[in-house]
Amino acid sequence: MNYFSSYLLMSNATIYPVVVFKVILDKYPEDSLTEMAIISEKINTYTINNVLLSPYARNINSEFQAILSNGQFLISHILKIRELLYPRVLQFGVGIGSVTTPINNVGAVLIEGRAERLARKLLKSSPKYGHSLKIGGFSSKIDTLIDPIAELI
């Protein structure tokens, strides 16, 4: 059991990791709809969805969001998405916290709560270009320690 899963098991049952990621596209805008459809199809496979409470859905900002059942496979999950979508450039924001809306097991269309707000905030703090992974929601000391480790992944 790793630190993420032990933290989530010790916490209230309504604490979840919420993953929000965006794909940095350098193509023409008319190609982006086709590209997003291909990405949606690739990330909604069993190997990705087997650890999700709410599968990936694209939001109005063309970001993909999902709720994981726990943090046990968080890092391997993100690495699997990077593998499936290679060579695309991906930026991730992962928020650990509460989810106040009912969890939709068909798709993460509407997510509200501390975890979602934090994931979106971390994603917005990503650099404009290049791969990025930001994880937050623990204590400020732990978040400070996780940030450089996440940048290595």
mmCIF file of C-alpha atoms in Angstrom:
data_model
loop_
_atom_site.group_PDB
_atom_site.id
_atom_site.type_symbol
_atom_site.label_atom_id
_atom_site.label_comp_id
_atom_site.label_asym_id
_atom_site.label_seq_id
_atom_site.Cartn_x
_atom_site.Cartn_y
_atom_site.Cartn_z
ATOM 1 C CA MET A 1 0.000 0.000 0.000
ATOM 2 C CA ASN A 2 1.471 3.361 -0.964
ATOM 3 C CA TYR A 3 1.112 6.750 0.722
ATOM 4 C CA PHE A 4 -1.755 7.950 -1.486
ATOM 5 C CA SER A 5 -3.929 4.920 -0.778
ATOM 6 C CA SER A 6 -3.179 4.884 2.956
ATOM 7 C CA TYR A 7 -4.031 8.606 3.175
ATOM 8 C CA LEU A 8 -7.332 8.076 1.400
ATOM 9 C CA LEU A 9 -8.225 5.018 3.482
ATOM 10 C CA MET A 10 -7.585 6.923 6.712
ATOM 11 C CA SER A 11 -9.705 9.837 5.525
ATOM 12 C CA ASN A 12 -13.443 10.221 5.244
ATOM 13 C CA ALA A 13 -15.082 7.987 2.604
ATOM 14 C CA THR A 14 -16.005 11.060 0.535
ATOM 15 C CA ILE A 15 -12.347 11.911 -0.168
ATOM 16 C CA TYR A 16 -11.314 11.045 -3.726
ATOM 17 C CA PRO A 17 -8.570 11.851 -6.208
ATOM 18 C CA VAL A 18 -9.956 13.863 -9.116
ATOM 19 C CA VAL A 19 -7.823 13.885 -12.263
ATOM 20 C CA VAL A 20 -8.158 16.695 -14.792
ATOM 21 C CA PHE A 21 -5.876 16.748 -17.817
ATOM 22 C CA LYS A 22 -5.550 18.626 -21.044
ATOM 23 C CA VAL A 23 -3.863 17.813 -24.299
ATOM 24 C CA ILE A 24 -1.650 20.506 -25.764
ATOM 25 C CA LEU A 25 -2.588 20.579 -29.446
ATOM 26 C CA ASP A 26 -0.467 22.460 -31.931
ATOM 27 C CA LYS A 27 -2.665 21.640 -34.894
ATOM 28 C CA TYR A 28 -5.214 23.708 -36.687
ATOM 29 C CA PRO A 29 -8.506 24.234 -34.798
ATOM 30 C CA GLU A 30 -10.532 22.237 -37.326
ATOM 31 C CA ASP A 31 -8.385 19.171 -36.568
ATOM 32 C CA SER A 32 -8.934 19.434 -32.817
ATOM 33 C CA LEU A 33 -12.477 17.980 -32.817
ATOM 34 C CA THR A 34 -11.290 14.840 -34.576
ATOM 35 C CA GLU A 35 -8.275 14.648 -32.292
ATOM 36 C CA MET A 36 -10.438 14.984 -29.163
ATOM 37 C CA ALA A 37 -12.738 12.198 -30.387
ATOM 38 C CA ILE A 38 -9.735 9.901 -30.885
ATOM 39 C CA ILE A 39 -8.431 10.754 -27.409
ATOM 40 C CA SER A 40 -11.855 10.110 -25.822
ATOM 41 C CA GLU A 41 -11.988 6.700 -27.432
ATOM 42 C CA LYS A 42 -8.472 5.765 -26.308
ATOM 43 C CA ILE A 43 -8.892 6.756 -22.670
ATOM 44 C CA ASN A 44 -12.251 5.053 -22.247
ATOM 45 C CA THR A 45 -10.885 1.525 -22.347
ATOM 46 C CA TYR A 46 -11.066 -1.117 -19.639
ATOM 47 C CA THR A 47 -7.404 -0.738 -18.698
ATOM 48 C CA ILE A 48 -8.055 2.898 -17.827
ATOM 49 C CA ASN A 49 -11.615 2.672 -16.488
ATOM 50 C CA ASN A 50 -11.067 -0.225 -14.081
ATOM 51 C CA VAL A 51 -9.802 2.150 -11.337
ATOM 52 C CA LEU A 52 -12.355 4.908 -11.923
ATOM 53 C CA LEU A 53 -15.563 5.642 -10.036
ATOM 54 C CA SER A 54 -16.545 8.072 -12.753
ATOM 55 C CA PRO A 55 -14.981 7.557 -16.220
ATOM 56 C CA TYR A 56 -13.319 10.333 -18.190
ATOM 57 C CA ALA A 57 -15.528 12.926 -19.790
ATOM 58 C CA ARG A 58 -14.565 16.040 -21.711
ATOM 59 C CA ASN A 59 -15.648 19.305 -20.149
ATOM 60 C CA ILE A 60 -16.475 22.627 -21.780
ATOM 61 C CA ASN A 61 -12.776 23.647 -21.709
ATOM 62 C CA SER A 62 -11.795 20.525 -23.716
ATOM 63 C CA GLU A 63 -10.156 19.029 -20.639
ATOM 64 C CA PHE A 64 -10.755 15.456 -19.555
ATOM 65 C CA GLN A 65 -11.818 14.761 -15.984
ATOM 66 C CA ALA A 66 -12.492 11.665 -13.888
ATOM 67 C CA ILE A 67 -12.817 10.484 -10.297
ATOM 68 C CA LEU A 68 -10.604 7.630 -9.148
ATOM 69 C CA SER A 69 -11.858 5.128 -6.591
ATOM 70 C CA ASN A 70 -8.713 5.603 -4.487
ATOM 71 C CA GLY A 71 -5.125 6.729 -4.797
ATOM 72 C CA GLN A 72 -3.542 3.289 -4.914
ATOM 73 C CA PHE A 73 -2.986 3.263 -8.684
ATOM 74 C CA LEU A 74 -2.834 7.031 -9.260
ATOM 75 C CA ILE A 75 0.707 7.269 -10.641
ATOM 76 C CA SER A 76 0.446 4.097 -12.745
ATOM 77 C CA HIS A 77 -2.905 5.360 -14.043
ATOM 78 C CA ILE A 78 -1.365 8.634 -15.211
ATOM 79 C CA LEU A 79 1.573 6.805 -16.786
ATOM 80 C CA LYS A 80 -0.860 4.517 -18.631
ATOM 81 C CA ILE A 81 -2.699 7.534 -20.073
ATOM 82 C CA ARG A 82 0.600 9.056 -21.191
ATOM 83 C CA GLU A 83 1.507 5.755 -22.845
ATOM 84 C CA LEU A 84 -1.834 5.493 -24.668
ATOM 85 C CA LEU A 85 -1.717 9.074 -25.915
ATOM 86 C CA TYR A 86 1.969 9.259 -26.795
ATOM 87 C CA PRO A 87 3.399 11.426 -28.495
ATOM 88 C CA ARG A 88 0.819 14.027 -27.449
ATOM 89 C CA VAL A 89 1.816 16.498 -24.730
ATOM 90 C CA LEU A 90 -0.341 16.133 -21.608
ATOM 91 C CA GLN A 91 -0.731 18.284 -18.518
ATOM 92 C CA PHE A 92 -2.343 16.855 -15.375
ATOM 93 C CA GLY A 93 -3.837 18.365 -12.253
ATOM 94 C CA VAL A 94 -4.773 15.947 -9.470
ATOM 95 C CA GLY A 95 -6.785 17.163 -6.513
ATOM 96 C CA ILE A 96 -7.295 15.062 -3.396
ATOM 97 C CA GLY A 97 -10.408 16.061 -1.478
ATOM 98 C CA SER A 98 -14.151 15.960 -1.210
ATOM 99 C CA VAL A 99 -16.608 15.590 -4.069
ATOM 100 C CA THR A 100 -19.942 17.185 -3.231
ATOM 101 C CA THR A 101 -21.954 16.177 -6.303
ATOM 102 C CA PRO A 102 -23.328 12.652 -6.740
ATOM 103 C CA ILE A 103 -20.814 10.463 -8.558
ATOM 104 C CA ASN A 104 -21.935 9.565 -12.070
ATOM 105 C CA ASN A 105 -20.637 6.098 -12.962
ATOM 106 C CA VAL A 106 -21.260 6.723 -16.688
ATOM 107 C CA GLY A 107 -19.039 9.800 -17.057
ATOM 108 C CA ALA A 108 -17.517 12.584 -14.973
ATOM 109 C CA VAL A 109 -19.574 15.298 -16.639
ATOM 110 C CA LEU A 110 -20.306 17.412 -13.571
ATOM 111 C CA ILE A 111 -17.890 17.313 -10.636
ATOM 112 C CA GLU A 112 -17.950 19.816 -7.819
ATOM 113 C CA GLY A 113 -16.063 19.954 -4.564
ATOM 114 C CA ARG A 114 -12.654 20.671 -3.109
ATOM 115 C CA ALA A 115 -10.916 17.948 -5.168
ATOM 116 C CA GLU A 116 -12.196 19.320 -8.477
ATOM 117 C CA ARG A 117 -11.380 22.941 -7.620
ATOM 118 C CA LEU A 118 -7.874 21.980 -6.545
ATOM 119 C CA ALA A 119 -7.255 19.824 -9.644
ATOM 120 C CA ARG A 120 -8.353 22.675 -11.919
ATOM 121 C CA LYS A 121 -6.226 25.206 -9.996
ATOM 122 C CA LEU A 122 -3.167 22.956 -10.263
ATOM 123 C CA LEU A 123 -3.777 22.412 -13.972
ATOM 124 C CA LYS A 124 -3.993 26.174 -14.559
ATOM 125 C CA SER A 125 -0.674 26.643 -12.745
ATOM 126 C CA SER A 126 1.046 24.313 -15.245
ATOM 127 C CA PRO A 127 3.531 25.799 -17.684
ATOM 128 C CA LYS A 128 2.159 26.854 -21.060
ATOM 129 C CA TYR A 129 4.088 24.133 -22.926
ATOM 130 C CA GLY A 130 5.456 20.717 -22.076
ATOM 131 C CA HIS A 131 4.394 17.773 -19.944
ATOM 132 C CA SER A 132 3.252 18.533 -16.421
ATOM 133 C CA LEU A 133 1.880 16.720 -13.381
ATOM 134 C CA LYS A 134 0.742 18.580 -10.279
ATOM 135 C CA ILE A 135 -0.752 16.816 -7.251
ATOM 136 C CA GLY A 136 -2.269 18.540 -4.231
ATOM 137 C CA GLY A 137 -4.726 18.184 -1.408
ATOM 138 C CA PHE A 138 -2.568 16.959 1.424
ATOM 139 C CA SER A 139 -1.034 19.226 4.055
ATOM 140 C CA SER A 140 1.024 22.136 2.734
ATOM 141 C CA LYS A 141 4.277 20.418 3.809
ATOM 142 C CA ILE A 142 3.420 17.225 1.947
ATOM 143 C CA ASP A 143 2.226 19.140 -1.132
ATOM 144 C CA THR A 144 5.572 20.974 -1.156
ATOM 145 C CA LEU A 145 7.417 17.636 -1.078
ATOM 146 C CA ILE A 146 5.235 16.007 -3.740
ATOM 147 C CA ASP A 147 5.612 18.823 -6.297
ATOM 148 C CA PRO A 148 9.253 18.121 -7.294
ATOM 149 C CA ILE A 149 8.632 14.372 -7.280
ATOM 150 C CA ALA A 150 5.607 14.788 -9.571
ATOM 151 C CA GLU A 151 7.685 16.896 -11.978
ATOM 152 C CA LEU A 152 10.057 13.920 -12.387
ATOM 153 C CA ILE A 153 7.178 11.671 -13.471
#
